[in-house]
Coordinates of C-alpha atoms in Angstrom, one line a residue:
X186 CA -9.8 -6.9 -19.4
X187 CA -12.9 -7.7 -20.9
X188 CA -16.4 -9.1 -19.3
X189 CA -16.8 -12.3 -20.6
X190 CA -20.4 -12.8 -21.8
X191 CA -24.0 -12.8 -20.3
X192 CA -24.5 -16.1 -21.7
X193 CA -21.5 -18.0 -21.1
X194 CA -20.7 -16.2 -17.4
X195 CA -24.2 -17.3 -16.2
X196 CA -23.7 -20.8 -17.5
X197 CA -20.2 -21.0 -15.5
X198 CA -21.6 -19.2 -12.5
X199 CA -24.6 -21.5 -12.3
X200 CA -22.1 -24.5 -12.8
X201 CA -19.7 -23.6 -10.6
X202 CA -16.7 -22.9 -13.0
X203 CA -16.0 -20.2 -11.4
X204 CA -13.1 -18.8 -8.8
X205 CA -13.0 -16.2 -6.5
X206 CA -10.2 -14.1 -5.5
X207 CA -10.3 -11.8 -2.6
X208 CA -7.5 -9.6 -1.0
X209 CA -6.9 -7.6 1.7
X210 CA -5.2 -4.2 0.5
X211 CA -3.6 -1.5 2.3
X212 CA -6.7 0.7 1.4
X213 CA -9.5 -2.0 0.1
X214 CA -10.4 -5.3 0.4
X215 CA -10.9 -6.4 -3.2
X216 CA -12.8 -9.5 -4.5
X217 CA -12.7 -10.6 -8.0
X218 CA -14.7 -13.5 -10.0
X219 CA -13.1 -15.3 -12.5
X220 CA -14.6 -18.1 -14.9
X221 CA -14.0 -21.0 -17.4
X222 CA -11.7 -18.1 -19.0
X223 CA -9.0 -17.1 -16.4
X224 CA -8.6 -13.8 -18.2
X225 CA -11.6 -12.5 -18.1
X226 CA -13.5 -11.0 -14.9
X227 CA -17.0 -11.5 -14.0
X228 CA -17.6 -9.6 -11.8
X229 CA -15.9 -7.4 -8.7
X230 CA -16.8 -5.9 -5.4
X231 CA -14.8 -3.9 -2.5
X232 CA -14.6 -2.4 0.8
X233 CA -12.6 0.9 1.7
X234 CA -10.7 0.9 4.8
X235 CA -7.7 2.6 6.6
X236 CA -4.7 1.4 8.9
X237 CA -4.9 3.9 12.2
X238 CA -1.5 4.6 14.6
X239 CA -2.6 3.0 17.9
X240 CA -0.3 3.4 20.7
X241 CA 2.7 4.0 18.3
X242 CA 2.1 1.5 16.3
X243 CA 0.0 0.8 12.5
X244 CA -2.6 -1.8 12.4
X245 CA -5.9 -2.7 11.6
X246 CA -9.1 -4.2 13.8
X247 CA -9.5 -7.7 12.8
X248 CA -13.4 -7.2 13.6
X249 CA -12.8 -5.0 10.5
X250 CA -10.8 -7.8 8.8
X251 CA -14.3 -9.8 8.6
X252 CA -16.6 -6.3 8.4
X253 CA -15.0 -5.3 5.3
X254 CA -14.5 -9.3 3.4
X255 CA -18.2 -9.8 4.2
X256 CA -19.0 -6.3 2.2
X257 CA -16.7 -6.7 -0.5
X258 CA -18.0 -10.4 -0.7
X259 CA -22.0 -9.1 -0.7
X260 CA -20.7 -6.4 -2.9
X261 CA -19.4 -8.9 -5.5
X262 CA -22.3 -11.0 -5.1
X263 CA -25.0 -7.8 -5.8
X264 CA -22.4 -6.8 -9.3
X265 CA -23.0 -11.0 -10.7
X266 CA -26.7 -10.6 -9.8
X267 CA -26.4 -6.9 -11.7
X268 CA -25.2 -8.5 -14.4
X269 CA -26.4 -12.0 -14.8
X270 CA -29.6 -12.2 -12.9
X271 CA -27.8 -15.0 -10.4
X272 CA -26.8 -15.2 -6.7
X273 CA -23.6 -17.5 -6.5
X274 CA -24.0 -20.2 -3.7
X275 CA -20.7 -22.1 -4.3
X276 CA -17.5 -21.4 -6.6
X277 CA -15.0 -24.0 -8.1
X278 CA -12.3 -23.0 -6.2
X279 CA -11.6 -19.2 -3.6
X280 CA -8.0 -17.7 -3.2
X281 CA -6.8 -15.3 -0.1
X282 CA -4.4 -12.6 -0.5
X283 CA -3.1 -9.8 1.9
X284 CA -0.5 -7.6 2.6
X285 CA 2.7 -9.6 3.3
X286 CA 5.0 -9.7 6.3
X287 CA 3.9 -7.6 9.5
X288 CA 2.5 -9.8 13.5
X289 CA -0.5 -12.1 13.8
X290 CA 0.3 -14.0 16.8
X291 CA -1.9 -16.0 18.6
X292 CA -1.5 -18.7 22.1
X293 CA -2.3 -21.8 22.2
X294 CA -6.3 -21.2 22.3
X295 CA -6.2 -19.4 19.0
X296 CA -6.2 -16.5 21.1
X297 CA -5.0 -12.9 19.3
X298 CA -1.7 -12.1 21.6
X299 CA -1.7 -8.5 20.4
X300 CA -3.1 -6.1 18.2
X301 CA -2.2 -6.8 14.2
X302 CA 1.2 -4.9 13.9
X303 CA 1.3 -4.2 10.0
X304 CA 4.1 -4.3 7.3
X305 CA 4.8 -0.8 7.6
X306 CA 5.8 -0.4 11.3
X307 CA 9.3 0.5 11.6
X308 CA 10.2 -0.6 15.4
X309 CA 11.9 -3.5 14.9
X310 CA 15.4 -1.9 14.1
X311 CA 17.0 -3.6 16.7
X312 CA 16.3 -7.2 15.7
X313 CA 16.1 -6.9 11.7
X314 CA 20.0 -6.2 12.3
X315 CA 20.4 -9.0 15.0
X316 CA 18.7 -11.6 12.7
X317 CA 20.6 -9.8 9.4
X318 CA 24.4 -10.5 10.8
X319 CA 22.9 -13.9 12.7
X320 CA 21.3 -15.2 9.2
X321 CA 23.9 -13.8 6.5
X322 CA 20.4 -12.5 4.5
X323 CA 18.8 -9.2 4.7
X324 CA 15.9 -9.6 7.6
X325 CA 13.7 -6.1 6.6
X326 CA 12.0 -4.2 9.4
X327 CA 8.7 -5.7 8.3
X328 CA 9.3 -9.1 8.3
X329 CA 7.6 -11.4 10.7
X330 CA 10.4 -12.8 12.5
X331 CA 11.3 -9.5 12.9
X332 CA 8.3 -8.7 15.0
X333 CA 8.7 -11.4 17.2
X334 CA 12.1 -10.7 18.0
X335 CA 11.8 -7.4 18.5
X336 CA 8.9 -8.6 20.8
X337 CA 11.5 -10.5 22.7
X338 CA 14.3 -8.5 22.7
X339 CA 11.5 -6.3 24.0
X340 CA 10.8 -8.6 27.0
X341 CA 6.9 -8.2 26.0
X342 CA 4.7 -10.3 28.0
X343 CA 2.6 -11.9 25.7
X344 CA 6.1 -13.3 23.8
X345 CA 6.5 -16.6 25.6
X346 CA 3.1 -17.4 24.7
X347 CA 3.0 -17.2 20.6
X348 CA 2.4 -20.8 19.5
X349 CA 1.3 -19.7 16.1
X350 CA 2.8 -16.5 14.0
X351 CA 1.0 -15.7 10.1
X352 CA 0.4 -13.1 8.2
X353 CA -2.8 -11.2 7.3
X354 CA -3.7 -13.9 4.0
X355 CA -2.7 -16.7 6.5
X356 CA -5.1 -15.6 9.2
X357 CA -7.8 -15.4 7.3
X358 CA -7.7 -18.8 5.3
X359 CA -7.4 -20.4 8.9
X360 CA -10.5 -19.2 9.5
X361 CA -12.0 -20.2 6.9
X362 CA -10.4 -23.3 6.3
X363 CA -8.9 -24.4 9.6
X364 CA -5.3 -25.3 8.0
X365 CA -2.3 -23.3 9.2
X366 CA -1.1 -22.9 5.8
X367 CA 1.1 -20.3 3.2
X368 CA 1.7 -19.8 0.1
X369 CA 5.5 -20.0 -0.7
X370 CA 5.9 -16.1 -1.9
X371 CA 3.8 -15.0 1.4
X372 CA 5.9 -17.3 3.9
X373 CA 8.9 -16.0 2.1
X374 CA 8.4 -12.6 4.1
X375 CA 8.1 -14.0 7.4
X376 CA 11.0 -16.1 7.2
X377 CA 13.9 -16.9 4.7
X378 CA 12.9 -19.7 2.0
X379 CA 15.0 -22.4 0.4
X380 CA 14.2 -22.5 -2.7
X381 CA 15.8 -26.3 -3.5
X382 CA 13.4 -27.8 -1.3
X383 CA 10.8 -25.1 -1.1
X384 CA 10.4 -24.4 2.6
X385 CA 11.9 -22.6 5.1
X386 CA 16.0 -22.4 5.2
X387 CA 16.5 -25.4 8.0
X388 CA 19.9 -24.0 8.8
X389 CA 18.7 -20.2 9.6
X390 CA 15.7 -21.9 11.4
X391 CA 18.6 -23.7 14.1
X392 CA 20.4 -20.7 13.8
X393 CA 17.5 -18.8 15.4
X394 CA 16.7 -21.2 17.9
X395 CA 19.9 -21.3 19.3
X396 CA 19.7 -17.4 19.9
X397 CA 16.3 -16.9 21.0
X398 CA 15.9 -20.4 22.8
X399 CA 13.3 -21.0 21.0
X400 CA 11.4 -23.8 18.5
X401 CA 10.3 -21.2 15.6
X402 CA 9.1 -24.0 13.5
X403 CA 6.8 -25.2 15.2
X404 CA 5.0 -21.6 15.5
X405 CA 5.0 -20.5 11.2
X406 CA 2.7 -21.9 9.0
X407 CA 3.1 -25.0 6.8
X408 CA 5.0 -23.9 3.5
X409 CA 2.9 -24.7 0.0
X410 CA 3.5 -23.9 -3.5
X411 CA 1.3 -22.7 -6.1
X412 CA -1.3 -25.6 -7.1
X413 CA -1.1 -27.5 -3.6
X414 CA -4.5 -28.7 -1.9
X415 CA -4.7 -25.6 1.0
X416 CA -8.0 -27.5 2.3
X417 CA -11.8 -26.3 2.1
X418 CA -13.8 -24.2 3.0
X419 CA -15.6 -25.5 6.1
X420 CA -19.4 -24.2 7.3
X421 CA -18.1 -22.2 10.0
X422 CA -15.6 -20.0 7.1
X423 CA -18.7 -20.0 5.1
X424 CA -20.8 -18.6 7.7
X425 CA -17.7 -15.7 8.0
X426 CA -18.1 -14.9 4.6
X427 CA -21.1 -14.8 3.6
X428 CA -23.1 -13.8 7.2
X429 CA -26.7 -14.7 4.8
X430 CA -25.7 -18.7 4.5
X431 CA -26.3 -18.4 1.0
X432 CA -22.4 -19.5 0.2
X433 CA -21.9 -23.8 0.7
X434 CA -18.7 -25.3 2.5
X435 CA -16.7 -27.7 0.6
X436 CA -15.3 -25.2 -1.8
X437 CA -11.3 -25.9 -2.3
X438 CA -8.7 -23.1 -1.5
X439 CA -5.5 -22.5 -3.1
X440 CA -2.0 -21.7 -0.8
X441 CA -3.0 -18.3 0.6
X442 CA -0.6 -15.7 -1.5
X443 CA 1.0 -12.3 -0.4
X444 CA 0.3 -8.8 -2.1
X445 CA 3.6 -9.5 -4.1
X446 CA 3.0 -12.8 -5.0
X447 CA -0.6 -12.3 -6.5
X448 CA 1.4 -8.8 -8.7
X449 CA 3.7 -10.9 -9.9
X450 CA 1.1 -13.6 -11.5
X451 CA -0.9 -10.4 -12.6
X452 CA 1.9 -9.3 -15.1
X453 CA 2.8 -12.7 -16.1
X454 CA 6.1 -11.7 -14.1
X455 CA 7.0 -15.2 -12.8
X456 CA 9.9 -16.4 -15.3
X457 CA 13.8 -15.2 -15.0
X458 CA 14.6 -11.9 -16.2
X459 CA 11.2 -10.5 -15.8
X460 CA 9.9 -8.2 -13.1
X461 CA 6.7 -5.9 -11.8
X462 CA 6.3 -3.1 -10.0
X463 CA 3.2 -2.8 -8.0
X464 CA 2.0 0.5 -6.8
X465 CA -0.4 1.1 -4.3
X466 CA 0.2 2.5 -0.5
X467 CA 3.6 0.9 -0.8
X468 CA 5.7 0.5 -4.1
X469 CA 7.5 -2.5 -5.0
X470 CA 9.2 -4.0 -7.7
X471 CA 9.8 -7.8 -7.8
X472 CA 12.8 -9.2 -9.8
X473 CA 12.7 -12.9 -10.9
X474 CA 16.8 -14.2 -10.5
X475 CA 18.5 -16.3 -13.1
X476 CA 21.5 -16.6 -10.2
X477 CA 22.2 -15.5 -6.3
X478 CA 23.0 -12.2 -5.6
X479 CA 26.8 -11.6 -5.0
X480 CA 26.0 -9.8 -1.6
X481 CA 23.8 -8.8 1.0
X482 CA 21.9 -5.8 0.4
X483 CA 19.6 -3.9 3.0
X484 CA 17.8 -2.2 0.3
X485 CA 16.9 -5.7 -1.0
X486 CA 14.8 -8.6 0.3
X487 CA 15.1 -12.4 -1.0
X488 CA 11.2 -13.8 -1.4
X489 CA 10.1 -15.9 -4.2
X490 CA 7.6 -16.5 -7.0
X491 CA 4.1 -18.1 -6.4
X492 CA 6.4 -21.5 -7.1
X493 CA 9.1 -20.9 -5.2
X494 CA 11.7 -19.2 -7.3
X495 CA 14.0 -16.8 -5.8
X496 CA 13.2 -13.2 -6.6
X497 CA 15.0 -10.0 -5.1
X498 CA 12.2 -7.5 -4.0
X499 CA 12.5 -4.2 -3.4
X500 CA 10.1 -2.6 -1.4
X501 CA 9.2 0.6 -0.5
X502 CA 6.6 1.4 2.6
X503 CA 5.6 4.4 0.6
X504 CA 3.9 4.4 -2.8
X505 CA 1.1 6.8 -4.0
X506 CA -1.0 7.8 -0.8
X507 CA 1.0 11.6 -1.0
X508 CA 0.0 11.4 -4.7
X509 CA -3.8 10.7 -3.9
X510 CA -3.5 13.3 -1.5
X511 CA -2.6 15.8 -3.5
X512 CA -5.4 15.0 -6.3
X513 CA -7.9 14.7 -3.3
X514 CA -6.8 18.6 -2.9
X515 CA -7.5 19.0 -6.3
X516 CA -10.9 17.5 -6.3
X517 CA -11.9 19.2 -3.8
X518 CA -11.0 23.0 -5.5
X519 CA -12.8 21.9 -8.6
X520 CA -15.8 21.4 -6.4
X521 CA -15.5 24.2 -4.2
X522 CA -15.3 26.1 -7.9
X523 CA -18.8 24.5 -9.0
X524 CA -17.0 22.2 -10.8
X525 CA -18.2 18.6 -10.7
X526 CA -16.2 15.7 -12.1
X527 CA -15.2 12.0 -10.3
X528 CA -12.3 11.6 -8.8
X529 CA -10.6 9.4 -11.4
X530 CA -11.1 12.4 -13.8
X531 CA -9.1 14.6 -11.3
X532 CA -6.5 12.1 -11.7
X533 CA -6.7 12.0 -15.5
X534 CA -6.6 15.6 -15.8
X535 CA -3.9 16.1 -13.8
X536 CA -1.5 12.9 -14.9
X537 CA -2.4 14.4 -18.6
X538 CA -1.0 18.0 -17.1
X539 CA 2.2 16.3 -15.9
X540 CA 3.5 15.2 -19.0
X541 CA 3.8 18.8 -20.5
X542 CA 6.3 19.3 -17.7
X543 CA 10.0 19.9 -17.5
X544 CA 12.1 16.4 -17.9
X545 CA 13.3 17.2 -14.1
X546 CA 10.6 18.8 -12.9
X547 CA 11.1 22.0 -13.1
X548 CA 13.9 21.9 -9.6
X549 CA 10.5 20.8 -7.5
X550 CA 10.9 17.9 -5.1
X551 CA 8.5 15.9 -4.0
X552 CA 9.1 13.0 -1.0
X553 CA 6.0 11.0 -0.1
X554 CA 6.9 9.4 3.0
X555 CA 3.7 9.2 5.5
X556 CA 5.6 6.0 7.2
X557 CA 9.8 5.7 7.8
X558 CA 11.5 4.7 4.9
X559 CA 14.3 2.1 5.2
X560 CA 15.7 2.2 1.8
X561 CA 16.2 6.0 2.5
X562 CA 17.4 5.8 5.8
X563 CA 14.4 7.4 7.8
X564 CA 12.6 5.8 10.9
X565 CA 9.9 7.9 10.6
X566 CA 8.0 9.6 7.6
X567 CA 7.7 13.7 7.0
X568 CA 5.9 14.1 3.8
X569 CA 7.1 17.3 1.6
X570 CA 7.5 19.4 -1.2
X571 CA 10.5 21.3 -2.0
X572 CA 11.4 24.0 -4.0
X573 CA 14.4 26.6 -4.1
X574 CA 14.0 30.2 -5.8
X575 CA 14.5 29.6 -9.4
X576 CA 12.6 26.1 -9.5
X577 CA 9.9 26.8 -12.1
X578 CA 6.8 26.4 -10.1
X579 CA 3.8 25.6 -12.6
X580 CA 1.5 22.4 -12.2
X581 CA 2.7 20.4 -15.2
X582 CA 6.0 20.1 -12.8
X583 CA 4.5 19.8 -9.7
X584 CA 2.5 17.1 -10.8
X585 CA 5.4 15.6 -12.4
X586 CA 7.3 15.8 -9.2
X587 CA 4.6 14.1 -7.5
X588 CA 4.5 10.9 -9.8
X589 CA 8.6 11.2 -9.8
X590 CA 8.1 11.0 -5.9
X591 CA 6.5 7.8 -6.4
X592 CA 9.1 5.9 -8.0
X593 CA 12.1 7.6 -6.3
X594 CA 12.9 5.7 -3.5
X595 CA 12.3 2.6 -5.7
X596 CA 15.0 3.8 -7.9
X597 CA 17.2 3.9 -5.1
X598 CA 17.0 0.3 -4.9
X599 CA 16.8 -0.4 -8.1
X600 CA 20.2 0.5 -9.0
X601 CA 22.1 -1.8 -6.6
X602 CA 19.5 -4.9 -8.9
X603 CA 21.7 -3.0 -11.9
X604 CA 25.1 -2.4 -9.9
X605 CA 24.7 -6.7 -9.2
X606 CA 24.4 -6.8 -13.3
X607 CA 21.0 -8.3 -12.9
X608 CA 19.4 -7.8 -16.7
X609 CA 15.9 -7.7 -17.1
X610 CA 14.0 -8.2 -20.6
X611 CA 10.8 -5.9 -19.2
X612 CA 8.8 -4.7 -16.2
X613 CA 5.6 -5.1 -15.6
X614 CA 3.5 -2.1 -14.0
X615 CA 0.3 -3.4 -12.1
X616 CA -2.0 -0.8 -10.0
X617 CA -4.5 2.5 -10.1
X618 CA -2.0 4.7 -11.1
X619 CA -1.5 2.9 -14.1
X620 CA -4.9 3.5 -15.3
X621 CA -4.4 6.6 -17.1
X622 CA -2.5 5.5 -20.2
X623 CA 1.1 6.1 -21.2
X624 CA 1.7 8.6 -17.9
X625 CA 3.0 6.7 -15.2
X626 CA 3.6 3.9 -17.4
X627 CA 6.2 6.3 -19.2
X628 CA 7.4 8.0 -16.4
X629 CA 8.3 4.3 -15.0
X630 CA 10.4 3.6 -17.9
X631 CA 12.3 6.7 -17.3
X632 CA 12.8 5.7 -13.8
X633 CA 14.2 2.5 -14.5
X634 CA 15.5 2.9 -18.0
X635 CA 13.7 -0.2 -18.9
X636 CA 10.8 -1.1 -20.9
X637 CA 7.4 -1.0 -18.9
X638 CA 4.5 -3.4 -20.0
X639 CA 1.1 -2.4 -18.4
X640 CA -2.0 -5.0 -19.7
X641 CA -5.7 -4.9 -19.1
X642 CA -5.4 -6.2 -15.8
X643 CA -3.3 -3.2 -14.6
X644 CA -6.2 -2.0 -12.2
X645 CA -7.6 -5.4 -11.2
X646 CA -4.3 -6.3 -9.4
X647 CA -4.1 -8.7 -6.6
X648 CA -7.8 -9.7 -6.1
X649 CA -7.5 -10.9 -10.0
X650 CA -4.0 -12.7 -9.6
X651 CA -5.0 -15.1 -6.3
X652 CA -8.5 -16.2 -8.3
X653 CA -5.8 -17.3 -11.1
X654 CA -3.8 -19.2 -8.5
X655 CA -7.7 -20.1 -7.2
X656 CA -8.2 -21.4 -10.6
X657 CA -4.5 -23.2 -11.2
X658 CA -5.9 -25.8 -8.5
X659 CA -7.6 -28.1 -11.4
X660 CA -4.2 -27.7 -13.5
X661 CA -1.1 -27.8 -11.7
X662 CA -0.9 -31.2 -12.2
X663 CA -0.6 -30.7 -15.8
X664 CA 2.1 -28.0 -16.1
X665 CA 4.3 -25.4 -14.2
X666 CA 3.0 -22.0 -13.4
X667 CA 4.4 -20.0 -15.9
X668 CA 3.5 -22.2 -18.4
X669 CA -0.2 -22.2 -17.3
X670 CA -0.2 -18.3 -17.0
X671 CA 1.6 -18.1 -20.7
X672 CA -0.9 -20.3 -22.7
X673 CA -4.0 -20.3 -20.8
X674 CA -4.1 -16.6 -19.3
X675 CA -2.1 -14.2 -20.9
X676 CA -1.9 -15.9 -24.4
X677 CA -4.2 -12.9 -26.0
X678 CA -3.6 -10.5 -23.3
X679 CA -2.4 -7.0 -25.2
X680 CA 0.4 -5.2 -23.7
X681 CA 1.0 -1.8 -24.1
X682 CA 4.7 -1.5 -23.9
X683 CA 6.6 2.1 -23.6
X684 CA 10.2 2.1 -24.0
X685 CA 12.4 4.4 -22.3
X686 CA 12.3 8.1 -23.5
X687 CA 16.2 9.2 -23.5
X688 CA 15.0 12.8 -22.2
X689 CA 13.0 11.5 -19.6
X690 CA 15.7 9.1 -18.2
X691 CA 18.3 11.9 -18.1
X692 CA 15.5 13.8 -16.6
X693 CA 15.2 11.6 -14.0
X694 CA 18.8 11.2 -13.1
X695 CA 18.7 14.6 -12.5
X696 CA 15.8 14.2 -10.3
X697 CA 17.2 11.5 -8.6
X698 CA 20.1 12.9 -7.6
X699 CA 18.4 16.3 -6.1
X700 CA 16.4 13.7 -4.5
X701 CA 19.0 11.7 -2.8
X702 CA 20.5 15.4 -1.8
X703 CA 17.4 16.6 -0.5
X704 CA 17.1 13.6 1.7
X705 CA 18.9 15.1 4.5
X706 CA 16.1 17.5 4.9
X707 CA 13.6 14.7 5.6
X708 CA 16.0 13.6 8.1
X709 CA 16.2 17.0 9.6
X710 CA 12.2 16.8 9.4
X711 CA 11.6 13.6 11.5
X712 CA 13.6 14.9 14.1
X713 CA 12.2 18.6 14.1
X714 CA 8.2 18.1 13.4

């Protein structure tokens, strides 16, 4: 992706032709700035940050929710003055994006019932299966509704008093906005969508009341779609963002969006038969449907597009944080060897090293769950590495292993898409791992035994995609989403496209089913370690 020039960025910036995108990550709050030219960033700016297990369960400190989108804001404000020798102080339009699914409840005050339970907590068992048979749909563990069943189920105090239930995105545009609002795709993981009327399915909403006694409308979010008026910015959101009071209210806001959401507009994957994979702390690959599945599978959840299609997801709670860990090892050896290089050239070097290994990976294993694992059956994670006697041990394969680990669960799930006959034309890769060209990328394709697309906004992700659906405010009237992203975004986007390398696929298969073998030890793990 390509800066667009000094002279025609500053004009925009000083005009206001300009959107913002910012989302919340798993590992960093990301914002992006777009201008007249939706494909081409401005400018960028990011905060670092962490989940933490507190009292059994993953969250984050909503006091660091606004500590970390007031540095990656001032960050992305320092990189336009860098550049163009201006301070922002309004933009045409600002997008929200977060992790999907996981438990923001709050009483009838506003007040926070409980601390932020996040997408990749794995105690709602119980009620995921209640609301699966109740529903006739696959409920995940992560979902919303999950959480709040669970927290009744659970007899938890605070669970008579929720009034209002969101997600991450949905929390913060409330703040800054004051509307209870979501995006289609990022309601569509709190609670089963309708895709004829886009909204939430009516039926499994009387269904639920009837069971829990409750009135679960009136607590979730109003449903919008892509290109709905999601109100404006007000003084006091304005004052969240940008503590210095340099930033003016007024400023529109598109339909907050989920991770998966924003992913799927980053690779142009919002039309039938197309997909993407995203790959950050979790993995997930999004499948646009021409048709209804013929069954109900727990290894696949029914969300939808920006617009309110009906996409199967498959989503993994573990994605490349083993693999980061493992180069993070790495860097650290070259420097403890007096050898001094960033960390993305660790990553390089290493990716690079994995493609000279063995289409299998040499007999290694490698299983990269930090968090339980639904698709695989495990409640609770055990990362390892595996190896019998006469695996050849050499980097090339370990590293292999490792970027195989990625993608295996994934696979898992991806075979019941292609045991439903679901056909796709090409995926989409989106994400830092993708960075390095033609590794993971290729590797991907094995996987999947599909073509794999990765474009120049492989590493801008999410932040990118919601100022997109920031800047599809002022033209949604004109034309449909994928229309929009087709001939105003990605019309001279390059691709770089690898097909499927037989060796690798049979490669993987082999992999994949040592892998799916080899599960039984990570079972034996959780319950040993």
């Amino acid at each position: 992706m390509s800066a667009a020039t000094g002279h025609s960025a500053r004009e925009d910036i000083l005009a206001g032709r300009t959107s913002l995108g910012i989302e919340l990550g798993s590992t960093r709050i990301k914002a992006c700035l777009i201008g007249s030219s939706a494909a081409e960033v401005l400018a960028t700016g990011s905060f670092s940050w962490e989940n933490r297990l507190q009292d059994g369960l993953w969250t984050y400190s909503l006091d660091e929710v606004w500590t970390g989108l007031q540095s990656a804001y001032a960050d992305l404000i320092a990189d336009v003055h860098d550049r163009y020798g201006v301070r922002p102080d309004t933009f045409g339009a600002i997008g929200v994006s977060a992790m999907m699914h996981g438990y923001l409840a709050f009483d009838a005050a506003g007040d926070l019932l409980a601390p932020f339970r996040t997408w990749r907590n794995t105690n709602t068992g119980p009620a995921a299966a209640e609301l699966t048979e109740l529903l006739g749909v696959n409920i995940p563990l992560r979902w919303s509704v999950a959480h709040l069943r669970q927290a009744q189920l659970d007899a938890e105090p605070h669970a008579g008093e929720v009034r209002f239930l969101t997600t991450l995105a949905g929390y913060v545009h409330w703040r800054l906005t004051g509307r209870r609002v979501l995006g289609i795709g990022d309601a569509s993981g709190m609670f089963p969508i309708d895709s004829a009327v886009r909204d939430y399915d009516q039926t499994m909403i009387a269904r639920y009341d009837e069971r829990a006694g409750s009135d679960l409308r009136s607590v979730l979010p109003e449903v919008l779609v892509a290109g709905q008026d999601a109100g404006s910015l007000t003084a006091a959101g304005a004052a969240l963002l940008d503590p210095t009071g340099a930033l003016r209210p007024g400023i529109p806001l598109c339909p907050p969006e989920g991770d998966a959401g924003t992913g799927m507009v980053a690779t142009n994957a919002v039309a039938p038969r197309t997909g993407n994979v995203s790959a950050g702390t979790s993995i997930f690959a999004m499948v646009v449907l021409e048709h209804p599945l013929a069954e109900v599978h727990h290894e696949l959840d029914l969300v939808t597009t920006p617009a309110g299609d009906a996409v199967a997801m498959v989503h993994c709670n573990n994605g490349a944080s083993e693999l980061a860990a493992w180069v993070g090892m790495f860097t650290r050896f070259a420097e403890a060897s007096g050898i001094r290089g960033s960390s993305d050239a660790v990553f390089e070097t290493l990716f690079r090293e994995a493609l000279d290994g063995e289409a299998d990976a040499g007999g290694l294993l490698a299983y990269n769950h930090l968090a339980g694992e639904p698709i695989a059956g495990l409640d609770a994670g055990r990362p390892l590495f595996v190896r019998t006697p006469d695996s050849r041990f050499t980097l090339a394969n370990v590293m292999r292993a490792q970027l195989y680990g990625v993608f295996g669960t994934l696979a898992l799930g991806m075979q019941v898409l292609t045991d439903e006959g679901v056909a796709l034309d090409r995926m989409y890769a989106h994400g830092g791992m993708f960075r390095t060209a033609g590794v993971a990328q290729r590797f991907l394709a094995g996987a999947l035994d599909a073509p794999v697309a990765v474009g120049e906004t492989a590493s801008e992700g999410g932040a990118w995609g919601i100022a997109v659906l920031a800047a599809y405010l002022s033209a949604s009237g004109e034309q449909p989403l994928d229309a929009y992203l087709d001939q105003h975004v990605f019309a001279g986007a390059s691709l770089s496209v690898i097909d499927p390398d037989p060796a690798d696929v049979a490669g993987f298969t082999t992999y994949l089913d040592r892998y799916r073998a080899g599960l039984a030890i990570e079972a034996a793990a959780t319950g040993s370690i």
